[in-house]
Amino acid sequence: AVEDGAVVVPTAGRVLDSISVRAVREFCAELGIEVREGVVSGRETERFLAGSGFGLAPVRGWIDGQTRRTYDAPGPVTTRLRTAWSAQV
């Protein structure tokens, strides 16, 4: 997820330390995008999924309990990360 221009990744130990998570962190570092560990607060402006089988994909909608969130997808940060991912893979 992207909040205030920073990519929010799950706290270490909450997800596997996968190649995809490491790649997102590396791309953020290369692009000068801040990375924060934690729980998404609900103020995110973008969401994306990353996986070795499909790359980095934008999320257009999300249902969180009773709240349905929609996003302009892909957003600017997701677009930059997808470009970096595509160039490396």
mmCIF file of N, CA and C in Angstrom:
data_model
loop_
_atom_site.group_PDB
_atom_site.id
_atom_site.type_symbol
_atom_site.label_atom_id
_atom_site.label_comp_id
_atom_site.label_asym_id
_atom_site.label_seq_id
_atom_site.Cartn_x
_atom_site.Cartn_y
_atom_site.Cartn_z
ATOM 1 N N ALA A 1 0.846 -1.182 0.000
ATOM 2 C CA ALA A 1 0.000 0.000 0.000
ATOM 3 C C ALA A 1 0.884 1.234 0.000
ATOM 4 N N VAL A 2 0.330 2.339 -0.428
ATOM 5 C CA VAL A 2 1.057 3.602 -0.462
ATOM 6 C C VAL A 2 0.292 4.613 0.383
ATOM 7 N N GLU A 3 0.976 5.174 1.385
ATOM 8 C CA GLU A 3 0.409 6.205 2.250
ATOM 9 C C GLU A 3 1.357 7.388 2.284
ATOM 10 N N ASP A 4 0.852 8.556 1.974
ATOM 11 C CA ASP A 4 1.662 9.776 2.001
ATOM 12 C C ASP A 4 2.936 9.626 1.175
ATOM 13 N N GLY A 5 2.849 8.923 0.060
ATOM 14 C CA GLY A 5 3.990 8.747 -0.835
ATOM 15 C C GLY A 5 4.966 7.666 -0.428
ATOM 16 N N ALA A 6 4.747 7.034 0.731
ATOM 17 C CA ALA A 6 5.633 5.970 1.214
ATOM 18 C C ALA A 6 4.963 4.613 1.015
ATOM 19 N N VAL A 7 5.769 3.615 0.706
ATOM 20 C CA VAL A 7 5.262 2.253 0.573
ATOM 21 C C VAL A 7 5.231 1.622 1.963
ATOM 22 N N VAL A 8 4.079 1.069 2.321
ATOM 23 C CA VAL A 8 3.920 0.409 3.619
ATOM 24 C C VAL A 8 3.947 -1.095 3.369
ATOM 25 N N VAL A 9 4.898 -1.765 4.019
ATOM 26 C CA VAL A 9 5.023 -3.219 3.890
ATOM 27 C C VAL A 9 4.725 -3.845 5.251
ATOM 28 N N PRO A 10 4.241 -5.090 5.252
ATOM 29 C CA PRO A 10 3.953 -5.741 6.533
ATOM 30 C C PRO A 10 5.201 -5.833 7.411
ATOM 31 N N THR A 11 4.990 -5.732 8.692
ATOM 32 C CA THR A 11 6.072 -5.860 9.656
ATOM 33 C C THR A 11 6.740 -7.226 9.489
ATOM 34 N N ALA A 12 8.064 -7.245 9.602
ATOM 35 C CA ALA A 12 8.819 -8.497 9.481
ATOM 36 C C ALA A 12 8.202 -9.546 10.398
ATOM 37 N N GLY A 13 8.058 -10.758 9.874
ATOM 38 C CA GLY A 13 7.476 -11.846 10.641
ATOM 39 C C GLY A 13 5.993 -12.042 10.383
ATOM 40 N N ARG A 14 5.322 -11.035 9.802
ATOM 41 C CA ARG A 14 3.891 -11.165 9.496
ATOM 42 C C ARG A 14 3.667 -11.778 8.117
ATOM 43 N N VAL A 15 4.664 -11.687 7.255
ATOM 44 C CA VAL A 15 4.633 -12.330 5.939
ATOM 45 C C VAL A 15 5.992 -12.967 5.713
ATOM 46 N N LEU A 16 6.051 -13.883 4.765
ATOM 47 C CA LEU A 16 7.327 -14.491 4.431
ATOM 48 C C LEU A 16 8.265 -13.452 3.838
ATOM 49 N N ASP A 17 9.533 -13.573 4.142
ATOM 50 C CA ASP A 17 10.543 -12.699 3.548
ATOM 51 C C ASP A 17 10.831 -13.227 2.147
ATOM 52 N N SER A 18 9.915 -12.949 1.236
ATOM 53 C CA SER A 18 9.990 -13.512 -0.109
ATOM 54 C C SER A 18 10.868 -12.668 -1.024
ATOM 55 N N ILE A 19 11.186 -13.241 -2.157
ATOM 56 C CA ILE A 19 11.933 -12.512 -3.173
ATOM 57 C C ILE A 19 11.148 -11.279 -3.604
ATOM 58 N N SER A 20 9.845 -11.400 -3.697
ATOM 59 C CA SER A 20 9.006 -10.275 -4.128
ATOM 60 C C SER A 20 9.051 -9.122 -3.135
ATOM 61 N N VAL A 21 8.959 -9.425 -1.847
ATOM 62 C CA VAL A 21 9.020 -8.374 -0.826
ATOM 63 C C VAL A 21 10.384 -7.704 -0.863
ATOM 64 N N ARG A 22 11.432 -8.498 -0.980
ATOM 65 C CA ARG A 22 12.788 -7.932 -1.058
ATOM 66 C C ARG A 22 12.953 -7.080 -2.304
ATOM 67 N N ALA A 23 12.373 -7.529 -3.426
ATOM 68 C CA ALA A 23 12.475 -6.761 -4.670
ATOM 69 C C ALA A 23 11.783 -5.411 -4.532
ATOM 70 N N VAL A 24 10.594 -5.385 -3.934
ATOM 71 C CA VAL A 24 9.875 -4.120 -3.737
ATOM 72 C C VAL A 24 10.723 -3.180 -2.880
ATOM 73 N N ARG A 25 11.313 -3.690 -1.816
ATOM 74 C CA ARG A 25 12.174 -2.865 -0.959
ATOM 75 C C ARG A 25 13.369 -2.315 -1.751
ATOM 76 N N GLU A 26 13.997 -3.164 -2.555
ATOM 77 C CA GLU A 26 15.158 -2.730 -3.344
ATOM 78 C C GLU A 26 14.762 -1.673 -4.373
ATOM 79 N N PHE A 27 13.647 -1.878 -5.055
ATOM 80 C CA PHE A 27 13.201 -0.899 -6.048
ATOM 81 C C PHE A 27 12.885 0.431 -5.375
ATOM 82 N N CYS A 28 12.257 0.384 -4.218
ATOM 83 C CA CYS A 28 11.964 1.619 -3.490
ATOM 84 C C CYS A 28 13.260 2.359 -3.156
ATOM 85 N N ALA A 29 14.262 1.620 -2.689
ATOM 86 C CA ALA A 29 15.547 2.246 -2.358
ATOM 87 C C ALA A 29 16.166 2.897 -3.596
ATOM 88 N N GLU A 30 16.144 2.187 -4.718
ATOM 89 C CA GLU A 30 16.708 2.722 -5.960
ATOM 90 C C GLU A 30 15.968 3.970 -6.438
ATOM 91 N N LEU A 31 14.664 4.004 -6.217
ATOM 92 C CA LEU A 31 13.831 5.102 -6.710
ATOM 93 C C LEU A 31 13.664 6.232 -5.690
ATOM 94 N N GLY A 32 14.242 6.064 -4.503
ATOM 95 C CA GLY A 32 14.120 7.088 -3.475
ATOM 96 C C GLY A 32 12.740 7.152 -2.838
ATOM 97 N N ILE A 33 12.040 6.024 -2.819
ATOM 98 C CA ILE A 33 10.707 5.943 -2.217
ATOM 99 C C ILE A 33 10.865 5.408 -0.798
ATOM 100 N N GLU A 34 10.323 6.120 0.154
ATOM 101 C CA GLU A 34 10.390 5.695 1.551
ATOM 102 C C GLU A 34 9.612 4.394 1.738
ATOM 103 N N VAL A 35 10.149 3.498 2.575
ATOM 104 C CA VAL A 35 9.474 2.251 2.936
ATOM 105 C C VAL A 35 9.255 2.267 4.441
ATOM 106 N N ARG A 36 8.030 1.963 4.854
ATOM 107 C CA ARG A 36 7.704 1.866 6.279
ATOM 108 C C ARG A 36 7.109 0.499 6.545
ATOM 109 N N GLU A 37 7.489 -0.087 7.670
ATOM 110 C CA GLU A 37 6.877 -1.340 8.096
ATOM 111 C C GLU A 37 5.696 -1.027 8.988
ATOM 112 N N GLY A 38 4.641 -1.813 8.856
ATOM 113 C CA GLY A 38 3.504 -1.622 9.735
ATOM 114 C C GLY A 38 2.221 -2.118 9.118
ATOM 115 N N VAL A 39 1.131 -1.676 9.707
ATOM 116 C CA VAL A 39 -0.206 -2.044 9.260
ATOM 117 C C VAL A 39 -0.765 -0.873 8.469
ATOM 118 N N VAL A 40 -1.416 -1.162 7.371
ATOM 119 C CA VAL A 40 -2.036 -0.109 6.564
ATOM 120 C C VAL A 40 -3.134 0.540 7.396
ATOM 121 N N SER A 41 -3.119 1.859 7.445
ATOM 122 C CA SER A 41 -4.009 2.599 8.342
ATOM 123 C C SER A 41 -5.391 2.868 7.775
ATOM 124 N N GLY A 42 -5.563 2.649 6.486
ATOM 125 C CA GLY A 42 -6.828 3.008 5.857
ATOM 126 C C GLY A 42 -6.747 4.352 5.148
ATOM 127 N N ARG A 43 -5.596 5.009 5.227
ATOM 128 C CA ARG A 43 -5.392 6.282 4.541
ATOM 129 C C ARG A 43 -4.622 6.091 3.236
ATOM 130 N N GLU A 44 -4.470 4.854 2.816
ATOM 131 C CA GLU A 44 -3.666 4.591 1.626
ATOM 132 C C GLU A 44 -4.335 5.173 0.383
ATOM 133 N N THR A 45 -3.505 5.602 -0.548
ATOM 134 C CA THR A 45 -3.998 6.154 -1.817
ATOM 135 C C THR A 45 -3.796 5.172 -2.957
ATOM 136 N N GLU A 46 -2.987 4.148 -2.719
ATOM 137 C CA GLU A 46 -2.738 3.107 -3.720
ATOM 138 C C GLU A 46 -2.562 1.784 -2.991
ATOM 139 N N ARG A 47 -2.883 0.714 -3.704
ATOM 140 C CA ARG A 47 -2.547 -0.640 -3.242
ATOM 141 C C ARG A 47 -2.035 -1.416 -4.432
ATOM 142 N N PHE A 48 -1.135 -2.347 -4.147
ATOM 143 C CA PHE A 48 -0.641 -3.231 -5.202
ATOM 144 C C PHE A 48 -0.288 -4.572 -4.582
ATOM 145 N N LEU A 49 -0.222 -5.579 -5.426
ATOM 146 C CA LEU A 49 0.215 -6.910 -5.025
ATOM 147 C C LEU A 49 1.493 -7.216 -5.774
ATOM 148 N N ALA A 50 2.390 -7.949 -5.147
ATOM 149 C CA ALA A 50 3.634 -8.339 -5.802
ATOM 150 C C ALA A 50 3.832 -9.834 -5.629
ATOM 151 N N GLY A 51 4.202 -10.498 -6.706
ATOM 152 C CA GLY A 51 4.446 -11.934 -6.659
ATOM 153 C C GLY A 51 5.315 -12.361 -7.815
ATOM 154 N N SER A 52 6.109 -13.378 -7.594
ATOM 155 C CA SER A 52 7.039 -13.813 -8.641
ATOM 156 C C SER A 52 6.315 -14.337 -9.873
ATOM 157 N N GLY A 53 5.084 -14.811 -9.719
ATOM 158 C CA GLY A 53 4.353 -15.353 -10.861
ATOM 159 C C GLY A 53 3.720 -14.314 -11.762
ATOM 160 N N PHE A 54 3.410 -13.139 -11.209
ATOM 161 C CA PHE A 54 2.702 -12.127 -12.003
ATOM 162 C C PHE A 54 3.343 -10.756 -11.950
ATOM 163 N N GLY A 55 4.374 -10.573 -11.172
ATOM 164 C CA GLY A 55 5.037 -9.278 -11.082
ATOM 165 C C GLY A 55 4.362 -8.377 -10.070
ATOM 166 N N LEU A 56 4.193 -7.126 -10.443
ATOM 167 C CA LEU A 56 3.590 -6.141 -9.554
ATOM 168 C C LEU A 56 2.307 -5.651 -10.199
ATOM 169 N N ALA A 57 1.172 -5.855 -9.521
ATOM 170 C CA ALA A 57 -0.130 -5.545 -10.108
ATOM 171 C C ALA A 57 -0.891 -4.554 -9.235
ATOM 172 N N PRO A 58 -1.471 -3.531 -9.856
ATOM 173 C CA PRO A 58 -2.264 -2.566 -9.091
ATOM 174 C C PRO A 58 -3.581 -3.165 -8.625
ATOM 175 N N VAL A 59 -4.075 -2.664 -7.508
ATOM 176 C CA VAL A 59 -5.371 -3.069 -6.978
ATOM 177 C C VAL A 59 -6.345 -1.922 -7.232
ATOM 178 N N ARG A 60 -7.491 -2.234 -7.818
ATOM 179 C CA ARG A 60 -8.486 -1.196 -8.117
ATOM 180 C C ARG A 60 -9.511 -1.028 -7.007
ATOM 181 N N GLY A 61 -9.755 -2.090 -6.234
ATOM 182 C CA GLY A 61 -10.736 -2.009 -5.163
ATOM 183 C C GLY A 61 -10.395 -2.970 -4.045
ATOM 184 N N TRP A 62 -10.911 -2.669 -2.855
ATOM 185 C CA TRP A 62 -10.594 -3.457 -1.676
ATOM 186 C C TRP A 62 -11.775 -3.359 -0.729
ATOM 187 N N ILE A 63 -12.205 -4.471 -0.155
ATOM 188 C CA ILE A 63 -13.271 -4.442 0.843
ATOM 189 C C ILE A 63 -12.643 -4.767 2.186
ATOM 190 N N ASP A 64 -12.761 -3.831 3.107
ATOM 191 C CA ASP A 64 -12.174 -3.944 4.436
ATOM 192 C C ASP A 64 -13.329 -3.930 5.439
ATOM 193 N N GLY A 65 -13.797 -5.111 5.804
ATOM 194 C CA GLY A 65 -14.973 -5.175 6.668
ATOM 195 C C GLY A 65 -16.190 -4.681 5.899
ATOM 196 N N GLN A 66 -16.766 -3.598 6.329
ATOM 197 C CA GLN A 66 -17.930 -3.019 5.660
ATOM 198 C C GLN A 66 -17.548 -1.873 4.728
ATOM 199 N N THR A 67 -16.284 -1.494 4.717
ATOM 200 C CA THR A 67 -15.832 -0.350 3.927
ATOM 201 C C THR A 67 -15.262 -0.818 2.591
ATOM 202 N N ARG A 68 -15.801 -0.262 1.523
ATOM 203 C CA ARG A 68 -15.267 -0.570 0.187
ATOM 204 C C ARG A 68 -14.419 0.604 -0.251
ATOM 205 N N ARG A 69 -13.188 0.316 -0.593
ATOM 206 C CA ARG A 69 -12.265 1.359 -1.033
ATOM 207 C C ARG A 69 -11.971 1.149 -2.519
ATOM 208 N N THR A 70 -11.876 2.237 -3.239
ATOM 209 C CA THR A 70 -11.482 2.161 -4.648
ATOM 210 C C THR A 70 -10.295 3.086 -4.858
ATOM 211 N N TYR A 71 -9.502 2.756 -5.852
ATOM 212 C CA TYR A 71 -8.270 3.488 -6.120
ATOM 213 C C TYR A 71 -8.167 3.772 -7.608
ATOM 214 N N ASP A 72 -7.517 4.884 -7.951
ATOM 215 C CA ASP A 72 -7.121 5.109 -9.334
ATOM 216 C C ASP A 72 -5.909 4.221 -9.550
ATOM 217 N N ALA A 73 -6.059 3.211 -10.353
ATOM 218 C CA ALA A 73 -4.983 2.230 -10.483
ATOM 219 C C ALA A 73 -4.522 2.127 -11.923
ATOM 220 N N PRO A 74 -3.246 2.053 -12.175
ATOM 221 C CA PRO A 74 -2.189 2.175 -11.175
ATOM 222 C C PRO A 74 -1.912 3.631 -10.835
ATOM 223 N N GLY A 75 -1.560 3.859 -9.574
ATOM 224 C CA GLY A 75 -1.185 5.196 -9.129
ATOM 225 C C GLY A 75 0.265 5.497 -9.496
ATOM 226 N N PRO A 76 0.745 6.692 -9.189
ATOM 227 C CA PRO A 76 2.098 7.087 -9.600
ATOM 228 C C PRO A 76 3.218 6.250 -8.975
ATOM 229 N N VAL A 77 3.090 5.888 -7.703
ATOM 230 C CA VAL A 77 4.137 5.081 -7.063
ATOM 231 C C VAL A 77 4.111 3.666 -7.626
ATOM 232 N N THR A 78 2.921 3.100 -7.764
ATOM 233 C CA THR A 78 2.795 1.757 -8.345
ATOM 234 C C THR A 78 3.355 1.733 -9.758
ATOM 235 N N THR A 79 3.099 2.770 -10.535
ATOM 236 C CA THR A 79 3.609 2.842 -11.899
ATOM 237 C C THR A 79 5.133 2.842 -11.905
ATOM 238 N N ARG A 80 5.742 3.626 -11.031
ATOM 239 C CA ARG A 80 7.216 3.655 -10.958
ATOM 240 C C ARG A 80 7.776 2.292 -10.569
ATOM 241 N N LEU A 81 7.137 1.635 -9.601
ATOM 242 C CA LEU A 81 7.609 0.317 -9.167
ATOM 243 C C LEU A 81 7.421 -0.729 -10.267
ATOM 244 N N ARG A 82 6.296 -0.674 -10.983
ATOM 245 C CA ARG A 82 6.061 -1.622 -12.089
ATOM 246 C C ARG A 82 7.104 -1.443 -13.182
ATOM 247 N N THR A 83 7.465 -0.206 -13.481
ATOM 248 C CA THR A 83 8.476 0.065 -14.493
ATOM 249 C C THR A 83 9.822 -0.522 -14.072
ATOM 250 N N ALA A 84 10.185 -0.310 -12.805
ATOM 251 C CA ALA A 84 11.449 -0.861 -12.293
ATOM 252 C C ALA A 84 11.415 -2.385 -12.311
ATOM 253 N N TRP A 85 10.289 -2.966 -11.912
ATOM 254 C CA TRP A 85 10.135 -4.435 -11.897
ATOM 255 C C TRP A 85 10.302 -4.980 -13.317
ATOM 256 N N SER A 86 9.601 -4.382 -14.266
ATOM 257 C CA SER A 86 9.651 -4.853 -15.659
ATOM 258 C C SER A 86 11.050 -4.763 -16.243
ATOM 259 N N ALA A 87 11.787 -3.736 -15.858
ATOM 260 C CA ALA A 87 13.148 -3.554 -16.382
ATOM 261 C C ALA A 87 14.101 -4.618 -15.840
ATOM 262 N N GLN A 88 13.814 -5.159 -14.653
ATOM 263 C CA GLN A 88 14.706 -6.131 -14.032
ATOM 264 C C GLN A 88 14.343 -7.571 -14.315
ATOM 265 N N VAL A 89 13.096 -7.832 -14.617
ATOM 266 C CA VAL A 89 12.648 -9.227 -14.751
ATOM 267 C C VAL A 89 12.517 -9.623 -16.198
#
